[in-house]
């Protein structure tokens, strides 16, 4: 087993538990996760956040809401998403031992098979139903990779809501296909041309829109970041990932996995999966953030390795920032992980030592991307490829330490259709296009 | 606001009220186009009739600001503006005005958090600053800042908005010192055709909630609007309309002239507000 700090962890953990008066880590609720979270937003938004929280709490206690969401999960999204064992991929961690058995088995939670191609739809459908209940008619969203924008545009079409998606100009180029998808679905995509022209600036624009139009507009935030109640609410809408996976693992291998891993942008797919295992001490949790061109290069999105606690977009959390508290731009081959902060619950899990966070470079991610394509016939999202690379690393560490009979569960948060152009460029598959990847 | 008497800003507002008018509160960011010239701009604004100054700390993610202030902040950061430069401008205002013009810092929270909340409060007080306006820090999250400000007698200016409930107005009025900043409309900073009716209602509601002083900001850009708001508010806050005069490509001295001219028009608007309007 990979080592985790033993004693201090339990102390911090007990303290937090006492603070939060929560029975279980999985049920800790906002506004604070340890010292992280909160509502660092203009007063103008507080009424809307209060209204949203009240509606969310009401929905949580309403079996009708749960039933409607379940029906959409099943009939529209295609849940439960399958659990797929990937032995040919796992063989690249370590071949079979003397007894012929593989020392490490790897299972993928197939969120890529959801309608719209990623886990993002889980949260979007939940929030869209709340929007209907609140009587609002317009939703706005930020998007980086375009997956959350596509999911929001989809739900808006399904439920008859007006939809505006803010997207950094840089990302509209990187993810042109998803821009077209959103427009086909009837959404308006607004390219953001201020600041770094990526996800963080798209969020700034969405917040400005929200402050102005909050009486009829809901900001359908796409991950477990932002002001309370978003971090908790979005986790709740994604906890189905972990709940299904837990049951599927028990059914398939008769026990819990030893390692649970996911990529961490804002952190929604990771938290959704982790949540079901937070209170199982024997399960090691790993989050993989974008190491970009390497931590030493300064061009990365590794908030835990290269950032420090601060406030951005409404929450206190780990953050890429300079000595003046100015946000430092993030970099990643994956638009969905290219964000300078991270959900406050992850900062809390990091500080209490319940989950470990490691950076994965662009090059490592792309290698794992190709490996999954060629060994299993599954083209992953580049975001998810970070988790695959991470699990190769953790798996090899386990084997080096003499571990055997280990079960590793990875969240395959999305499919790679949107990334085909990026990957083709990376691997030099396009005519006369020198690759940026093989440096 | 039981401690209002200790606030220099509140004292200034009272003094002006005694002469029958509201205060003109002018905003400019530090470091645009560079630190030295931002000092010139602020002192120009003071000479042209601003009663209280607000000095903005440029920030990479100014979610409460519209395009004009965003552009100035971006340029200031590109030119190398630092958080500590705001103290230089605060000092310059104190010196230039002989301490008669209170200087408030307007900052998003993270630059202050990173500087160290206590350290920032201490350095701000030492520079002769009056306090701080915090657009993304609500009283609920402000324990650390509030304690530091109380210790040093600094103003804590929080915002209220047309969407604020009565309960939030009470909470904010109680937590504020100096004045409460009433956002005239739902939205971000920028110039607007008119200042809505919501602003006056909000001022009334904020006073009923216990605030002794309420200033109105967001969207005021002309002398006429200043006169309208100056009838009922303790202060008229202007930002984008002033910053805009500095954003042109004209020679710097021409831009300062334009800044002085616009400030003068706004000051005249505030001055006539309660004489022509027949309001209290
Ligand atoms: C497929 C996929 N995985 C992961 C992410 C990262 O988001 P989060 O960390 O919230 O799961 C994204 C974001 O766009 C995504 O599209």
Tab-separated table of C-alpha atoms in Angstrom, chain B:
chain	number	residue	atom	x	y	z
B	1	UNK	CA	-22.932	51.748	13.812
B	2	UNK	CA	-22.286	52.647	17.413
B	3	UNK	CA	-18.616	53.321	16.722
B	4	UNK	CA	-19.367	55.672	13.831
B	5	UNK	CA	-18.094	58.664	15.775
B	6	UNK	CA	-14.601	57.250	15.615
B	7	UNK	CA	-14.712	57.069	11.825
B	8	UNK	CA	-12.953	59.850	9.969
B	9	UNK	CA	-15.007	59.159	6.906
B	10	UNK	CA	-18.261	59.401	8.840
B	11	UNK	CA	-17.052	62.640	10.420
B	12	UNK	CA	-16.347	64.042	6.967
B	13	UNK	CA	-19.799	63.000	5.751
B	14	UNK	CA	-21.378	64.703	8.778
B	15	UNK	CA	-19.361	67.837	8.207
B	16	UNK	CA	-20.512	68.015	4.573
B	17	UNK	CA	-24.092	67.293	5.574
B	18	UNK	CA	-23.792	70.300	7.864
B	19	UNK	CA	-23.040	72.441	4.816
B	20	UNK	CA	-26.068	71.026	3.090
B	21	UNK	CA	-24.614	68.523	0.693
B	22	UNK	CA	-23.588	64.972	0.067
B	23	UNK	CA	-19.983	63.898	-0.410
B	24	UNK	CA	-18.439	63.136	-3.784
B	25	UNK	CA	-16.527	59.879	-3.479
B	26	UNK	CA	-14.107	59.267	-6.353
B	27	UNK	CA	-12.531	55.954	-7.343
B	28	UNK	CA	-9.295	55.391	-9.236
B	29	UNK	CA	-7.101	52.296	-9.386
B	30	UNK	CA	-3.503	52.457	-8.212
B	31	UNK	CA	-0.838	51.883	-10.827
B	32	UNK	CA	-2.709	53.022	-13.898
B	33	UNK	CA	-0.985	53.907	-16.087
B	34	UNK	CA	1.842	53.619	-13.545
B	35	UNK	CA	2.176	54.337	-9.832
B	36	UNK	CA	3.573	57.857	-10.156
B	37	UNK	CA	0.902	58.960	-12.591
B	38	UNK	CA	-1.859	57.320	-10.568
B	39	UNK	CA	-0.758	59.581	-7.687
B	40	UNK	CA	-1.062	62.577	-10.010
B	41	UNK	CA	-4.496	61.438	-11.089
B	42	UNK	CA	-5.757	61.018	-7.521
B	43	UNK	CA	-4.479	64.414	-6.416
B	44	UNK	CA	-5.995	65.996	-9.537
B	45	UNK	CA	-9.309	64.459	-8.542
B	46	UNK	CA	-8.960	65.819	-5.005
B	47	UNK	CA	-8.147	69.315	-6.277
B	48	UNK	CA	-11.169	69.194	-8.564
B	49	UNK	CA	-13.576	68.581	-5.708
B	50	UNK	CA	-13.640	64.979	-4.560
B	51	UNK	CA	-14.361	64.741	-0.822
B	52	UNK	CA	-13.426	61.124	-0.166
B	53	UNK	CA	-11.161	58.955	-2.327
B	54	UNK	CA	-11.343	55.284	-3.032
B	55	UNK	CA	-8.140	53.729	-4.283
B	56	UNK	CA	-8.568	50.443	-6.059
B	57	UNK	CA	-6.124	47.558	-5.854
B	58	UNK	CA	-5.893	46.050	-9.335
B	59	UNK	CA	-6.820	42.371	-9.314
B	60	UNK	CA	-6.727	39.637	-11.933
B	61	UNK	CA	-10.331	38.552	-11.357
B	62	UNK	CA	-12.492	41.601	-10.652
B	63	UNK	CA	-15.962	40.071	-10.822
B	64	UNK	CA	-17.736	43.219	-9.625
B	65	UNK	CA	-16.201	45.401	-12.312
B	66	UNK	CA	-17.331	46.229	-15.814
B	67	UNK	CA	-15.104	46.695	-18.884
B	68	UNK	CA	-13.714	50.176	-18.050
B	69	UNK	CA	-12.268	49.313	-14.642
B	70	UNK	CA	-11.231	45.863	-15.889
B	71	UNK	CA	-9.163	47.468	-18.628
B	72	UNK	CA	-7.455	49.859	-16.242
B	73	UNK	CA	-6.745	47.055	-13.753
B	74	UNK	CA	-5.328	44.827	-16.453
B	75	UNK	CA	-3.069	47.626	-17.680
B	76	UNK	CA	-1.965	48.440	-14.134
B	77	UNK	CA	-1.006	44.813	-13.497
B	78	UNK	CA	0.793	44.623	-16.825
B	79	UNK	CA	2.724	47.742	-15.814
B	80	UNK	CA	3.792	45.995	-12.612
B	81	UNK	CA	1.452	47.473	-9.998
B	82	UNK	CA	1.848	45.858	-6.583
B	83	UNK	CA	-0.551	45.688	-3.659
B	84	UNK	CA	1.822	47.717	-1.474
B	85	UNK	CA	1.661	50.580	-4.032
B	86	UNK	CA	-1.810	51.370	-2.755
B	87	UNK	CA	-0.176	52.537	0.478
B	88	UNK	CA	1.939	55.006	-1.480
B	89	UNK	CA	-1.183	56.578	-2.941
B	90	UNK	CA	-2.932	56.610	0.442
B	91	UNK	CA	0.042	58.457	1.900
B	92	UNK	CA	0.062	60.912	-0.994
B	93	UNK	CA	-3.616	61.723	-0.479
B	94	UNK	CA	-3.113	62.298	3.237
B	95	UNK	CA	-0.174	64.576	2.557
B	96	UNK	CA	-1.744	66.440	-0.353
B	97	UNK	CA	-4.982	67.165	1.458
B	98	UNK	CA	-3.447	67.800	4.842
B	99	UNK	CA	-5.456	64.901	6.166
B	100	UNK	CA	-8.818	66.397	5.233
B	101	UNK	CA	-9.690	63.861	2.528
B	102	UNK	CA	-10.230	60.338	3.850
B	103	UNK	CA	-8.634	57.666	1.667
B	104	UNK	CA	-10.295	54.282	1.519
B	105	UNK	CA	-8.792	51.255	-0.169
B	106	UNK	CA	-11.092	49.220	-2.381
B	107	UNK	CA	-9.810	45.680	-2.717
B	108	UNK	CA	-10.998	42.239	-3.591
B	109	UNK	CA	-10.171	39.953	-0.723
B	110	UNK	CA	-7.410	37.684	-1.969
B	111	UNK	CA	-4.683	40.326	-2.408
B	112	UNK	CA	-5.312	41.423	1.195
B	113	UNK	CA	-5.477	37.846	2.451
B	114	UNK	CA	-2.163	37.092	0.783
B	115	UNK	CA	-0.544	40.253	2.155
B	116	UNK	CA	-1.780	39.202	5.576
B	117	UNK	CA	-5.018	40.750	6.806
B	118	UNK	CA	-3.548	42.082	10.031
B	119	UNK	CA	-0.375	43.311	8.363
B	120	UNK	CA	-2.379	45.068	5.685
B	121	UNK	CA	-4.609	46.770	8.244
B	122	UNK	CA	-1.571	47.898	10.216
B	123	UNK	CA	0.237	49.266	7.146
B	124	UNK	CA	-2.912	50.948	5.893
B	125	UNK	CA	-3.433	52.696	9.219
B	126	UNK	CA	0.230	53.721	9.341
B	127	UNK	CA	-0.049	55.214	5.847
B	128	UNK	CA	-2.928	57.368	7.058
B	129	UNK	CA	-5.677	55.375	5.344
B	130	UNK	CA	-9.246	55.586	6.602
B	131	UNK	CA	-10.321	52.024	5.928
B	132	UNK	CA	-11.329	49.556	3.255
B	133	UNK	CA	-14.237	48.762	0.948
B	134	UNK	CA	-14.573	45.049	0.268
B	135	UNK	CA	-16.654	44.161	-2.805
B	136	UNK	CA	-16.348	40.387	-2.394
B	137	UNK	CA	-16.113	40.125	1.371
B	138	UNK	CA	-19.424	40.048	3.208
B	139	UNK	CA	-19.542	40.565	6.987
B	140	UNK	CA	-20.283	36.839	7.453
B	141	UNK	CA	-16.766	35.980	6.209
B	142	UNK	CA	-14.953	39.014	7.581
B	143	UNK	CA	-14.080	38.039	11.172
B	144	UNK	CA	-10.348	38.465	10.626
B	145	UNK	CA	-10.601	41.801	8.809
B	146	UNK	CA	-13.196	43.092	11.222
B	147	UNK	CA	-11.036	42.373	14.264
B	148	UNK	CA	-7.999	44.053	12.716
B	149	UNK	CA	-10.029	47.078	11.589
B	150	UNK	CA	-11.667	47.469	15.007
B	151	UNK	CA	-8.338	47.406	16.733
B	152	UNK	CA	-7.013	50.188	14.498
B	153	UNK	CA	-10.217	52.199	14.124
B	154	UNK	CA	-10.350	51.613	10.371
B	155	UNK	CA	-13.563	51.903	8.384
B	156	UNK	CA	-15.202	48.684	7.241
B	157	UNK	CA	-17.330	49.486	4.233
B	158	UNK	CA	-19.520	46.599	3.126
B	159	UNK	CA	-21.979	46.621	0.254
B	160	UNK	CA	-25.718	46.212	0.121
B	161	UNK	CA	-27.681	45.567	-3.063
B	162	UNK	CA	-31.279	45.859	-4.222
B	163	UNK	CA	-31.523	42.092	-3.653
B	164	UNK	CA	-30.474	42.313	0.019
B	165	UNK	CA	-33.157	41.152	2.428
B	166	UNK	CA	-34.081	43.218	5.484
B	167	UNK	CA	-32.167	40.744	7.616
B	168	UNK	CA	-29.018	41.228	5.527
B	169	UNK	CA	-29.415	44.994	5.611
B	170	UNK	CA	-29.474	44.852	9.410
B	171	UNK	CA	-26.463	42.600	9.541
B	172	UNK	CA	-24.490	44.752	7.117
B	173	UNK	CA	-25.457	48.042	8.730
B	174	UNK	CA	-24.352	46.674	12.086
B	175	UNK	CA	-21.046	45.399	10.724
B	176	UNK	CA	-20.116	48.538	8.796
B	177	UNK	CA	-18.162	51.548	9.968
B	178	UNK	CA	-17.776	54.762	7.939
B	179	UNK	CA	-20.715	54.166	5.651
B	180	UNK	CA	-22.648	51.430	3.910
B	181	UNK	CA	-22.078	51.201	0.163
B	182	UNK	CA	-25.420	50.840	-1.597
B	183	UNK	CA	-25.129	49.347	-5.082
B	184	UNK	CA	-27.625	51.328	-7.149
B	185	UNK	CA	-28.603	48.445	-9.389
B	186	UNK	CA	-28.005	44.754	-9.796
B	187	UNK	CA	-24.850	44.630	-11.841
B	188	UNK	CA	-21.197	45.537	-12.109
B	189	UNK	CA	-19.406	48.877	-12.203
B	190	UNK	CA	-19.839	50.958	-15.332
B	191	UNK	CA	-21.600	54.028	-16.601
B	192	UNK	CA	-25.350	53.860	-17.092
B	193	UNK	CA	-28.010	56.022	-18.698
B	194	UNK	CA	-29.874	56.466	-15.458
B	195	UNK	CA	-29.671	55.558	-11.818
B	196	UNK	CA	-32.769	53.565	-11.033
B	197	UNK	CA	-35.434	54.136	-8.429
B	198	UNK	CA	-34.159	51.080	-6.628
B	199	UNK	CA	-31.221	53.116	-5.346
B	200	UNK	CA	-33.317	55.552	-3.339
B	201	UNK	CA	-35.458	52.765	-1.922
B	202	UNK	CA	-32.331	50.886	-0.936
B	203	UNK	CA	-30.900	53.915	0.856
B	204	UNK	CA	-34.130	54.344	2.789
B	205	UNK	CA	-34.241	50.662	3.700
B	206	UNK	CA	-30.584	50.639	4.742
B	207	UNK	CA	-31.133	53.636	7.001
B	208	UNK	CA	-34.166	51.930	8.532
B	209	UNK	CA	-31.936	48.942	9.153
B	210	UNK	CA	-29.724	51.127	11.311
B	211	UNK	CA	-27.100	52.621	9.027
B	212	UNK	CA	-26.061	56.183	9.892
B	213	UNK	CA	-24.429	56.846	6.544
B	214	UNK	CA	-25.221	55.395	3.158
B	215	UNK	CA	-23.386	56.231	-0.059
B	216	UNK	CA	-24.588	55.154	-3.496
B	217	UNK	CA	-22.365	53.721	-6.208
B	218	UNK	CA	-22.522	51.867	-9.549
B	219	UNK	CA	-23.505	53.703	-12.693
B	220	UNK	CA	-23.254	57.361	-11.680
B	221	UNK	CA	-21.417	59.202	-14.451
B	222	UNK	CA	-22.879	62.688	-15.001
B	223	UNK	CA	-23.371	65.838	-12.948
B	224	UNK	CA	-27.088	65.396	-13.387
B	225	UNK	CA	-27.038	61.863	-11.944
B	226	UNK	CA	-24.810	63.075	-9.112
B	227	UNK	CA	-27.354	65.797	-8.330
B	228	UNK	CA	-30.156	63.243	-8.331
B	229	UNK	CA	-28.363	60.805	-6.012
B	230	UNK	CA	-26.910	63.602	-3.858
B	231	UNK	CA	-30.439	64.566	-2.867
B	232	UNK	CA	-30.990	61.475	-0.815
B	233	UNK	CA	-27.616	59.757	-0.232
B	234	UNK	CA	-24.799	60.750	2.115
B	235	UNK	CA	-22.336	60.287	-0.670
B	236	UNK	CA	-22.200	59.769	-4.413
B	237	UNK	CA	-19.608	57.232	-5.521
B	238	UNK	CA	-18.156	57.539	-9.017
B	239	UNK	CA	-15.652	55.158	-10.611
B	240	UNK	CA	-15.903	54.219	-14.261
B	241	UNK	CA	-16.729	57.745	-15.433
B	242	UNK	CA	-13.477	58.978	-13.887
B	243	UNK	CA	-11.346	56.034	-14.950
B	244	UNK	CA	-12.640	56.410	-18.498
B	245	UNK	CA	-11.074	59.873	-18.809
B	246	UNK	CA	-7.659	58.292	-18.264
B	247	UNK	CA	-8.072	55.427	-20.736
B	248	UNK	CA	-7.683	57.470	-23.926
B	249	UNK	CA	-4.543	57.750	-26.034
B	250	UNK	CA	-4.377	61.504	-25.521
B	251	UNK	CA	-1.289	63.073	-23.949
B	252	UNK	CA	-1.252	62.528	-20.169
B	253	UNK	CA	-1.793	66.197	-19.314
B	254	UNK	CA	-4.900	66.254	-21.519
B	255	UNK	CA	-6.198	63.189	-19.752
B	256	UNK	CA	-5.635	64.829	-16.373
B	257	UNK	CA	-7.519	67.876	-17.669
B	258	UNK	CA	-10.400	65.661	-18.699
B	259	UNK	CA	-10.366	63.975	-15.297
B	260	UNK	CA	-10.442	67.370	-13.566
B	261	UNK	CA	-13.272	68.538	-15.796
B	262	UNK	CA	-15.468	65.481	-15.197
B	263	UNK	CA	-14.739	65.604	-11.461
B	264	UNK	CA	-15.732	69.279	-11.455
B	265	UNK	CA	-19.042	68.522	-13.191
B	266	UNK	CA	-19.804	65.786	-10.683
B	267	UNK	CA	-18.846	68.042	-7.758
B	268	UNK	CA	-21.138	70.761	-9.110
B	269	UNK	CA	-23.925	68.207	-9.395
B	270	UNK	CA	-23.486	67.154	-5.789
B	271	UNK	CA	-23.303	70.799	-4.687
B	272	UNK	CA	-26.628	71.768	-6.259
B	273	UNK	CA	-28.430	68.536	-5.355
B	274	UNK	CA	-30.200	69.796	-2.271
B	275	UNK	CA	-30.754	73.353	-3.398
B	276	UNK	CA	-32.602	72.709	-6.660
B	277	UNK	CA	-34.285	69.505	-5.679
B	278	UNK	CA	-36.022	70.921	-2.638
B	279	UNK	CA	-35.360	67.652	-0.861
B	280	UNK	CA	-34.257	67.496	2.754
